[in-house]
mmCIF file with all atom_site columns, C-alpha atoms in Angstrom:
data_model
loop_
_atom_site.group_PDB
_atom_site.id
_atom_site.type_symbol
_atom_site.label_atom_id
_atom_site.label_alt_id
_atom_site.label_comp_id
_atom_site.label_asym_id
_atom_site.label_entity_id
_atom_site.label_seq_id
_atom_site.pdbx_PDB_ins_code
_atom_site.Cartn_x
_atom_site.Cartn_y
_atom_site.Cartn_z
_atom_site.occupancy
_atom_site.B_iso_or_equiv
_atom_site.pdbx_formal_charge
_atom_site.auth_seq_id
_atom_site.auth_comp_id
_atom_site.auth_asym_id
_atom_site.auth_atom_id
_atom_site.pdbx_PDB_model_num
ATOM 1   C CA . MET A 1 1   ? -12.696 15.187  10.058  1.00 55.00 ? 1   MET A CA 1
ATOM 2   C CA . THR A 1 2   ? -11.647 13.334  13.158  1.00 62.00 ? 2   THR A CA 1
ATOM 3   C CA . ASN A 1 3   ? -11.906 16.038  15.785  1.00 62.00 ? 3   ASN A CA 1
ATOM 4   C CA . ARG A 1 4   ? -14.992 17.957  16.837  1.00 62.00 ? 4   ARG A CA 1
ATOM 5   C CA . PRO A 1 5   ? -15.414 20.842  14.379  1.00 63.00 ? 5   PRO A CA 1
ATOM 6   C CA . ALA A 1 6   ? -15.784 24.405  15.559  1.00 61.00 ? 6   ALA A CA 1
ATOM 7   C CA . PRO A 1 7   ? -19.427 25.278  16.231  1.00 56.00 ? 7   PRO A CA 1
ATOM 8   C CA . ASP A 1 8   ? -21.352 26.657  13.277  1.00 55.00 ? 8   ASP A CA 1
ATOM 9   C CA . PRO A 1 9   ? -24.208 28.987  14.145  1.00 51.00 ? 9   PRO A CA 1
ATOM 10  C CA . ASP A 1 10  ? -26.197 27.608  11.191  1.00 51.00 ? 10  ASP A CA 1
ATOM 11  C CA . ASP A 1 11  ? -25.929 23.993  12.434  1.00 49.00 ? 11  ASP A CA 1
ATOM 12  C CA . ARG A 1 12  ? -29.142 22.376  13.502  1.00 50.00 ? 12  ARG A CA 1
ATOM 13  C CA . ALA A 1 13  ? -29.400 20.061  16.489  1.00 50.00 ? 13  ALA A CA 1
ATOM 14  C CA . GLU A 1 14  ? -28.090 16.557  15.787  1.00 53.00 ? 14  GLU A CA 1
ATOM 15  C CA . GLY A 1 15  ? -30.716 14.142  14.474  1.00 57.00 ? 15  GLY A CA 1
ATOM 16  C CA . GLU A 1 16  ? -33.041 12.576  16.989  1.00 63.00 ? 16  GLU A CA 1
ATOM 17  C CA . GLY A 1 17  ? -32.055 9.008   17.787  1.00 73.00 ? 17  GLY A CA 1
ATOM 18  C CA . GLN A 1 18  ? -28.612 9.391   16.183  1.00 82.00 ? 18  GLN A CA 1
ATOM 19  C CA . PRO A 1 19  ? -25.730 8.551   18.501  1.00 86.00 ? 19  PRO A CA 1
ATOM 20  C CA . ALA A 1 20  ? -23.341 11.429  19.040  1.00 85.00 ? 20  ALA A CA 1
ATOM 21  C CA . PRO A 1 21  ? -19.951 10.928  17.359  1.00 90.00 ? 21  PRO A CA 1
ATOM 22  C CA . ARG A 1 22  ? -17.117 9.773   19.594  1.00 89.00 ? 22  ARG A CA 1
ATOM 23  C CA . TRP A 1 23  ? -14.754 12.661  18.865  1.00 92.00 ? 23  TRP A CA 1
ATOM 24  C CA . LEU A 1 24  ? -11.057 12.083  19.316  1.00 92.00 ? 24  LEU A CA 1
ATOM 25  C CA . THR A 1 25  ? -9.452  13.318  22.489  1.00 92.00 ? 25  THR A CA 1
ATOM 26  C CA . ALA A 1 26  ? -6.696  15.893  22.193  1.00 93.00 ? 26  ALA A CA 1
ATOM 27  C CA . GLN A 1 27  ? -4.082  13.128  22.633  1.00 96.00 ? 27  GLN A CA 1
ATOM 28  C CA . GLU A 1 28  ? -5.772  10.888  20.053  1.00 94.00 ? 28  GLU A CA 1
ATOM 29  C CA . GLN A 1 29  ? -5.962  13.801  17.602  1.00 95.00 ? 29  GLN A CA 1
ATOM 30  C CA . GLU A 1 30  ? -2.266  14.516  18.124  1.00 96.00 ? 30  GLU A CA 1
ATOM 31  C CA . THR A 1 31  ? -1.429  10.837  17.534  1.00 94.00 ? 31  THR A CA 1
ATOM 32  C CA . TRP A 1 32  ? -3.638  10.667  14.432  1.00 95.00 ? 32  TRP A CA 1
ATOM 33  C CA . ARG A 1 33  ? -2.069  13.769  12.921  1.00 96.00 ? 33  ARG A CA 1
ATOM 34  C CA . ALA A 1 34  ? 1.442   12.498  13.685  1.00 96.00 ? 34  ALA A CA 1
ATOM 35  C CA . TYR A 1 35  ? 0.619   9.217   11.930  1.00 95.00 ? 35  TYR A CA 1
ATOM 36  C CA . ARG A 1 36  ? -0.853  10.999  8.887   1.00 96.00 ? 36  ARG A CA 1
ATOM 37  C CA . HIS A 1 37  ? 2.156   13.305  8.672   1.00 97.00 ? 37  HIS A CA 1
ATOM 38  C CA . ALA A 1 38  ? 4.687   10.480  8.986   1.00 96.00 ? 38  ALA A CA 1
ATOM 39  C CA . SER A 1 39  ? 2.906   8.133   6.559   1.00 95.00 ? 39  SER A CA 1
ATOM 40  C CA . THR A 1 40  ? 2.566   10.847  3.913   1.00 96.00 ? 40  THR A CA 1
ATOM 41  C CA . LEU A 1 41  ? 6.226   11.848  4.230   1.00 96.00 ? 41  LEU A CA 1
ATOM 42  C CA . LEU A 1 42  ? 7.392   8.205   4.188   1.00 96.00 ? 42  LEU A CA 1
ATOM 43  C CA . GLU A 1 43  ? 5.437   7.306   1.061   1.00 95.00 ? 43  GLU A CA 1
ATOM 44  C CA . ASP A 1 44  ? 6.740   10.444  -0.692  1.00 96.00 ? 44  ASP A CA 1
ATOM 45  C CA . HIS A 1 45  ? 10.320  9.663   0.408   1.00 96.00 ? 45  HIS A CA 1
ATOM 46  C CA . LEU A 1 46  ? 10.126  6.095   -0.938  1.00 96.00 ? 46  LEU A CA 1
ATOM 47  C CA . ASP A 1 47  ? 8.447   7.204   -4.169  1.00 95.00 ? 47  ASP A CA 1
ATOM 48  C CA . ARG A 1 48  ? 11.153  9.798   -4.819  1.00 96.00 ? 48  ARG A CA 1
ATOM 49  C CA . GLN A 1 49  ? 13.929  7.296   -4.075  1.00 96.00 ? 49  GLN A CA 1
ATOM 50  C CA . LEU A 1 50  ? 12.490  4.682   -6.416  1.00 96.00 ? 50  LEU A CA 1
ATOM 51  C CA . GLN A 1 51  ? 11.691  7.180   -9.175  1.00 95.00 ? 51  GLN A CA 1
ATOM 52  C CA . ARG A 1 52  ? 15.275  8.434   -8.998  1.00 94.00 ? 52  ARG A CA 1
ATOM 53  C CA . ASP A 1 53  ? 16.977  5.033   -8.760  1.00 92.00 ? 53  ASP A CA 1
ATOM 54  C CA . ALA A 1 54  ? 14.625  2.714   -10.658 1.00 93.00 ? 54  ALA A CA 1
ATOM 55  C CA . GLY A 1 55  ? 12.313  4.945   -12.693 1.00 92.00 ? 55  GLY A CA 1
ATOM 56  C CA . MET A 1 56  ? 9.128   3.696   -11.048 1.00 94.00 ? 56  MET A CA 1
ATOM 57  C CA . PRO A 1 57  ? 6.806   4.564   -8.175  1.00 94.00 ? 57  PRO A CA 1
ATOM 58  C CA . HIS A 1 58  ? 6.801   2.652   -4.912  1.00 94.00 ? 58  HIS A CA 1
ATOM 59  C CA . ILE A 1 59  ? 3.582   0.791   -5.761  1.00 94.00 ? 59  ILE A CA 1
ATOM 60  C CA . TYR A 1 60  ? 5.130   -0.662  -8.936  1.00 96.00 ? 60  TYR A CA 1
ATOM 61  C CA . TYR A 1 61  ? 8.195   -1.756  -6.999  1.00 96.00 ? 61  TYR A CA 1
ATOM 62  C CA . GLY A 1 62  ? 5.911   -3.528  -4.533  1.00 96.00 ? 62  GLY A CA 1
ATOM 63  C CA . LEU A 1 63  ? 4.210   -5.406  -7.377  1.00 97.00 ? 63  LEU A CA 1
ATOM 64  C CA . LEU A 1 64  ? 7.560   -6.587  -8.711  1.00 97.00 ? 64  LEU A CA 1
ATOM 65  C CA . VAL A 1 65  ? 8.626   -7.701  -5.233  1.00 97.00 ? 65  VAL A CA 1
ATOM 66  C CA . GLN A 1 66  ? 5.439   -9.719  -4.831  1.00 96.00 ? 66  GLN A CA 1
ATOM 67  C CA . LEU A 1 67  ? 5.960   -11.408 -8.190  1.00 97.00 ? 67  LEU A CA 1
ATOM 68  C CA . SER A 1 68  ? 9.581   -12.167 -7.310  1.00 97.00 ? 68  SER A CA 1
ATOM 69  C CA . GLU A 1 69  ? 8.501   -14.027 -4.166  1.00 96.00 ? 69  GLU A CA 1
ATOM 70  C CA . VAL A 1 70  ? 6.032   -16.498 -5.695  1.00 95.00 ? 70  VAL A CA 1
ATOM 71  C CA . PRO A 1 71  ? 6.763   -19.757 -7.516  1.00 94.00 ? 71  PRO A CA 1
ATOM 72  C CA . ARG A 1 72  ? 7.789   -19.286 -11.137 1.00 95.00 ? 72  ARG A CA 1
ATOM 73  C CA . ARG A 1 73  ? 7.486   -15.499 -10.563 1.00 97.00 ? 73  ARG A CA 1
ATOM 74  C CA . ARG A 1 74  ? 3.862   -15.478 -11.740 1.00 95.00 ? 74  ARG A CA 1
ATOM 75  C CA . MET A 1 75  ? 0.556   -14.707 -10.091 1.00 95.00 ? 75  MET A CA 1
ATOM 76  C CA . ARG A 1 76  ? -3.072  -14.389 -11.130 1.00 94.00 ? 76  ARG A CA 1
ATOM 77  C CA . MET A 1 77  ? -3.927  -10.738 -11.668 1.00 93.00 ? 77  MET A CA 1
ATOM 78  C CA . THR A 1 78  ? -6.864  -10.918 -9.229  1.00 90.00 ? 78  THR A CA 1
ATOM 79  C CA . GLU A 1 79  ? -4.617  -12.380 -6.517  1.00 92.00 ? 79  GLU A CA 1
ATOM 80  C CA . LEU A 1 80  ? -1.957  -9.741  -7.174  1.00 94.00 ? 80  LEU A CA 1
ATOM 81  C CA . ALA A 1 81  ? -4.544  -6.956  -6.845  1.00 92.00 ? 81  ALA A CA 1
ATOM 82  C CA . GLU A 1 82  ? -5.765  -8.421  -3.573  1.00 89.00 ? 82  GLU A CA 1
ATOM 83  C CA . SER A 1 83  ? -2.243  -8.896  -2.240  1.00 90.00 ? 83  SER A CA 1
ATOM 84  C CA . ALA A 1 84  ? -1.225  -5.349  -3.234  1.00 91.00 ? 84  ALA A CA 1
ATOM 85  C CA . LYS A 1 85  ? -4.498  -3.880  -1.904  1.00 88.00 ? 85  LYS A CA 1
ATOM 86  C CA . ILE A 1 86  ? -5.268  -2.033  -5.128  1.00 90.00 ? 86  ILE A CA 1
ATOM 87  C CA . THR A 1 87  ? -8.206  -2.151  -7.500  1.00 90.00 ? 87  THR A CA 1
ATOM 88  C CA . ARG A 1 88  ? -8.046  -4.418  -10.516 1.00 88.00 ? 88  ARG A CA 1
ATOM 89  C CA . SER A 1 89  ? -8.240  -1.344  -12.737 1.00 90.00 ? 89  SER A CA 1
ATOM 90  C CA . ARG A 1 90  ? -5.238  0.274   -11.059 1.00 93.00 ? 90  ARG A CA 1
ATOM 91  C CA . LEU A 1 91  ? -3.344  -3.025  -11.260 1.00 94.00 ? 91  LEU A CA 1
ATOM 92  C CA . SER A 1 92  ? -4.096  -3.354  -14.961 1.00 94.00 ? 92  SER A CA 1
ATOM 93  C CA . HIS A 1 93  ? -2.738  0.147   -15.566 1.00 95.00 ? 93  HIS A CA 1
ATOM 94  C CA . ALA A 1 94  ? 0.392   -0.579  -13.498 1.00 96.00 ? 94  ALA A CA 1
ATOM 95  C CA . ILE A 1 95  ? 1.041   -3.884  -15.284 1.00 96.00 ? 95  ILE A CA 1
ATOM 96  C CA . ALA A 1 96  ? 0.662   -2.150  -18.656 1.00 96.00 ? 96  ALA A CA 1
ATOM 97  C CA . ARG A 1 97  ? 3.363   0.351   -17.641 1.00 96.00 ? 97  ARG A CA 1
ATOM 98  C CA . LEU A 1 98  ? 5.623   -2.428  -16.356 1.00 97.00 ? 98  LEU A CA 1
ATOM 99  C CA . GLU A 1 99  ? 5.078   -4.362  -19.602 1.00 97.00 ? 99  GLU A CA 1
ATOM 100 C CA . LYS A 1 100 ? 6.271   -1.332  -21.608 1.00 96.00 ? 100 LYS A CA 1
ATOM 101 C CA . ASN A 1 101 ? 9.538   -1.490  -19.661 1.00 95.00 ? 101 ASN A CA 1
ATOM 102 C CA . GLY A 1 102 ? 9.844   -5.212  -20.359 1.00 97.00 ? 102 GLY A CA 1
ATOM 103 C CA . TRP A 1 103 ? 9.732   -6.025  -16.636 1.00 97.00 ? 103 TRP A CA 1
ATOM 104 C CA . VAL A 1 104 ? 6.430   -7.929  -16.643 1.00 97.00 ? 104 VAL A CA 1
ATOM 105 C CA . ARG A 1 105 ? 4.373   -9.800  -19.211 1.00 97.00 ? 105 ARG A CA 1
ATOM 106 C CA . ARG A 1 106 ? 0.838   -11.149 -19.118 1.00 95.00 ? 106 ARG A CA 1
ATOM 107 C CA . GLU A 1 107 ? -0.074  -14.725 -19.877 1.00 94.00 ? 107 GLU A CA 1
ATOM 108 C CA . ASP A 1 108 ? -3.424  -16.437 -20.153 1.00 91.00 ? 108 ASP A CA 1
ATOM 109 C CA . CYS A 1 109 ? -4.304  -18.483 -17.095 1.00 87.00 ? 109 CYS A CA 1
ATOM 110 C CA . PRO A 1 110 ? -4.290  -22.178 -18.070 1.00 85.00 ? 110 PRO A CA 1
ATOM 111 C CA . SER A 1 111 ? -6.906  -23.126 -15.447 1.00 83.00 ? 111 SER A CA 1
ATOM 112 C CA . ASP A 1 112 ? -9.331  -20.250 -16.153 1.00 81.00 ? 112 ASP A CA 1
ATOM 113 C CA . LYS A 1 113 ? -9.835  -18.930 -19.676 1.00 77.00 ? 113 LYS A CA 1
ATOM 114 C CA . ARG A 1 114 ? -11.037 -15.566 -18.300 1.00 82.00 ? 114 ARG A CA 1
ATOM 115 C CA . GLY A 1 115 ? -8.044  -15.066 -16.025 1.00 86.00 ? 115 GLY A CA 1
ATOM 116 C CA . GLN A 1 116 ? -4.595  -13.686 -16.682 1.00 92.00 ? 116 GLN A CA 1
ATOM 117 C CA . LEU A 1 117 ? -1.263  -14.118 -14.987 1.00 94.00 ? 117 LEU A CA 1
ATOM 118 C CA . ALA A 1 118 ? 1.289   -11.385 -14.361 1.00 96.00 ? 118 ALA A CA 1
ATOM 119 C CA . VAL A 1 119 ? 4.800   -12.766 -14.899 1.00 97.00 ? 119 VAL A CA 1
ATOM 120 C CA . LEU A 1 120 ? 8.023   -11.111 -13.749 1.00 98.00 ? 120 LEU A CA 1
ATOM 121 C CA . THR A 1 121 ? 10.478  -11.286 -16.645 1.00 97.00 ? 121 THR A CA 1
ATOM 122 C CA . ASP A 1 122 ? 14.198  -11.923 -16.304 1.00 97.00 ? 122 ASP A CA 1
ATOM 123 C CA . GLU A 1 123 ? 14.753  -8.231  -17.135 1.00 97.00 ? 123 GLU A CA 1
ATOM 124 C CA . GLY A 1 124 ? 12.312  -7.232  -14.406 1.00 97.00 ? 124 GLY A CA 1
ATOM 125 C CA . PHE A 1 125 ? 13.996  -9.523  -11.898 1.00 97.00 ? 125 PHE A CA 1
ATOM 126 C CA . ALA A 1 126 ? 17.412  -8.086  -12.780 1.00 97.00 ? 126 ALA A CA 1
ATOM 127 C CA . MET A 1 127 ? 16.102  -4.530  -12.418 1.00 95.00 ? 127 MET A CA 1
ATOM 128 C CA . LEU A 1 128 ? 14.559  -5.450  -9.056  1.00 95.00 ? 128 LEU A CA 1
ATOM 129 C CA . ARG A 1 129 ? 17.820  -6.992  -7.813  1.00 95.00 ? 129 ARG A CA 1
ATOM 130 C CA . GLY A 1 130 ? 19.694  -3.879  -8.883  1.00 95.00 ? 130 GLY A CA 1
ATOM 131 C CA . SER A 1 131 ? 17.315  -1.431  -7.219  1.00 95.00 ? 131 SER A CA 1
ATOM 132 C CA . ALA A 1 132 ? 16.661  -3.408  -4.001  1.00 96.00 ? 132 ALA A CA 1
ATOM 133 C CA . PRO A 1 133 ? 19.811  -2.302  -2.111  1.00 96.00 ? 133 PRO A CA 1
ATOM 134 C CA . GLY A 1 134 ? 18.981  1.401   -2.526  1.00 96.00 ? 134 GLY A CA 1
ATOM 135 C CA . HIS A 1 135 ? 15.365  0.848   -1.558  1.00 96.00 ? 135 HIS A CA 1
ATOM 136 C CA . VAL A 1 136 ? 16.274  -1.159  1.549   1.00 97.00 ? 136 VAL A CA 1
ATOM 137 C CA . ALA A 1 137 ? 18.728  1.582   2.541   1.00 97.00 ? 137 ALA A CA 1
ATOM 138 C CA . ALA A 1 138 ? 15.965  4.198   2.159   1.00 97.00 ? 138 ALA A CA 1
ATOM 139 C CA . VAL A 1 139 ? 13.531  2.152   4.276   1.00 97.00 ? 139 VAL A CA 1
ATOM 140 C CA . ARG A 1 140 ? 16.165  1.471   6.915   1.00 97.00 ? 140 ARG A CA 1
ATOM 141 C CA . ALA A 1 141 ? 17.200  5.141   7.157   1.00 96.00 ? 141 ALA A CA 1
ATOM 142 C CA . ALA A 1 142 ? 13.619  6.399   7.223   1.00 96.00 ? 142 ALA A CA 1
ATOM 143 C CA . VAL A 1 143 ? 12.167  3.881   9.680   1.00 96.00 ? 143 VAL A CA 1
ATOM 144 C CA . PHE A 1 144 ? 14.347  1.285   11.390  1.00 97.00 ? 144 PHE A CA 1
ATOM 145 C CA . ASP A 1 145 ? 17.411  3.420   12.100  1.00 97.00 ? 145 ASP A CA 1
ATOM 146 C CA . ARG A 1 146 ? 15.114  5.818   13.980  1.00 96.00 ? 146 ARG A CA 1
ATOM 147 C CA . LEU A 1 147 ? 13.522  3.172   16.225  1.00 96.00 ? 147 LEU A CA 1
ATOM 148 C CA . THR A 1 148 ? 14.894  0.897   18.904  1.00 97.00 ? 148 THR A CA 1
ATOM 149 C CA . PRO A 1 149 ? 14.396  -2.834  18.251  1.00 96.00 ? 149 PRO A CA 1
ATOM 150 C CA . GLU A 1 150 ? 11.615  -2.783  20.861  1.00 97.00 ? 150 GLU A CA 1
ATOM 151 C CA . GLN A 1 151 ? 9.886   0.175   19.184  1.00 97.00 ? 151 GLN A CA 1
ATOM 152 C CA . ALA A 1 152 ? 10.152  -1.535  15.791  1.00 96.00 ? 152 ALA A CA 1
ATOM 153 C CA . ALA A 1 153 ? 8.532   -4.689  17.209  1.00 97.00 ? 153 ALA A CA 1
ATOM 154 C CA . GLN A 1 154 ? 5.762   -2.631  18.833  1.00 97.00 ? 154 GLN A CA 1
ATOM 155 C CA . PHE A 1 155 ? 5.221   -0.683  15.615  1.00 96.00 ? 155 PHE A CA 1
ATOM 156 C CA . GLY A 1 156 ? 4.875   -3.923  13.650  1.00 95.00 ? 156 GLY A CA 1
ATOM 157 C CA . GLU A 1 157 ? 2.402   -5.310  16.174  1.00 96.00 ? 157 GLU A CA 1
ATOM 158 C CA . MET A 1 158 ? 0.330   -2.114  16.106  1.00 95.00 ? 158 MET A CA 1
ATOM 159 C CA . CYS A 1 159 ? 0.212   -2.164  12.315  1.00 93.00 ? 159 CYS A CA 1
ATOM 160 C CA . ARG A 1 160 ? -0.920  -5.816  12.310  1.00 92.00 ? 160 ARG A CA 1
ATOM 161 C CA . ILE A 1 161 ? -3.686  -5.040  14.833  1.00 92.00 ? 161 ILE A CA 1
ATOM 162 C CA . ILE A 1 162 ? -4.953  -2.091  12.804  1.00 91.00 ? 162 ILE A CA 1
ATOM 163 C CA . ALA A 1 163 ? -4.813  -4.041  9.534   1.00 86.00 ? 163 ALA A CA 1
ATOM 164 C CA . SER A 1 164 ? -6.654  -7.046  10.973  1.00 84.00 ? 164 SER A CA 1
ATOM 165 C CA . GLY A 1 165 ? -9.516  -4.803  12.066  1.00 83.00 ? 165 GLY A CA 1
ATOM 166 C CA . LEU A 1 166 ? -9.806  -3.220  8.639   1.00 81.00 ? 166 LEU A CA 1
ATOM 167 C CA . GLU A 1 167 ? -9.857  -6.444  6.660   1.00 72.00 ? 167 GLU A CA 1
ATOM 168 C CA . PRO A 1 168 ? -12.352 -8.746  8.348   1.00 62.00 ? 168 PRO A CA 1
ATOM 169 C CA . ALA A 1 169 ? -13.771 -11.725 6.467   1.00 67.00 ? 169 ALA A CA 1
ATOM 170 C CA . GLY A 1 170 ? -16.345 -10.593 3.930   1.00 63.00 ? 170 GLY A CA 1
ATOM 171 C CA . ALA A 1 171 ? -15.275 -6.931  4.044   1.00 63.00 ? 171 ALA A CA 1
ATOM 172 C CA . ASP A 1 172 ? -16.260 -4.777  1.063   1.00 65.00 ? 172 ASP A CA 1
ATOM 173 C CA . VAL A 1 173 ? -12.786 -3.775  -0.064  1.00 65.00 ? 173 VAL A CA 1
ATOM 174 C CA . PRO A 1 174 ? -11.941 -2.368  -3.516  1.00 67.00 ? 174 PRO A CA 1
ATOM 175 C CA . TRP A 1 175 ? -9.518  -5.148  -4.539  1.00 65.00 ? 175 TRP A CA 1
ATOM 176 C CA . LEU A 1 176 ? -12.259 -7.755  -4.157  1.00 63.00 ? 176 LEU A CA 1
ATOM 177 C CA . ARG A 1 177 ? -14.815 -5.970  -6.323  1.00 58.00 ? 177 ARG A CA 1
#
């Protein structure tokens, strides 16, 4: 809940010494709800497009993209989880599904016997190259074709500011656990 809830006759007075919450203003609440609405619709739109065109959810596509952009198309699983902002457990499940399709394989990490590498296969790279044009078109139509270049730059800056505040050094985030 981000806005002040309706009064409840059974509520007791707020705890002594506890600071009162800084409820969102009406404008802030409107902005927050617009963001939530847009982000939910965008993620659903991209998931549907990728399921239809590539047979995978958006998060899996993102993993393949990340692997395609690193040297030798391989990355330590822990680094991939951190980069993708998902738990190691969720990453392991995703990699298992991608392995079944032949798009990724796991290798032992030569520098750490406990670690594993996720490796984008040639088949995975070919699938990614084939599905990228449709995905880029979906992103462009959903986001960039609706914004002016100035709005797109401002949007990017706002997202970077928000992200930097949510990921300070030493933060307790799931992908580092």
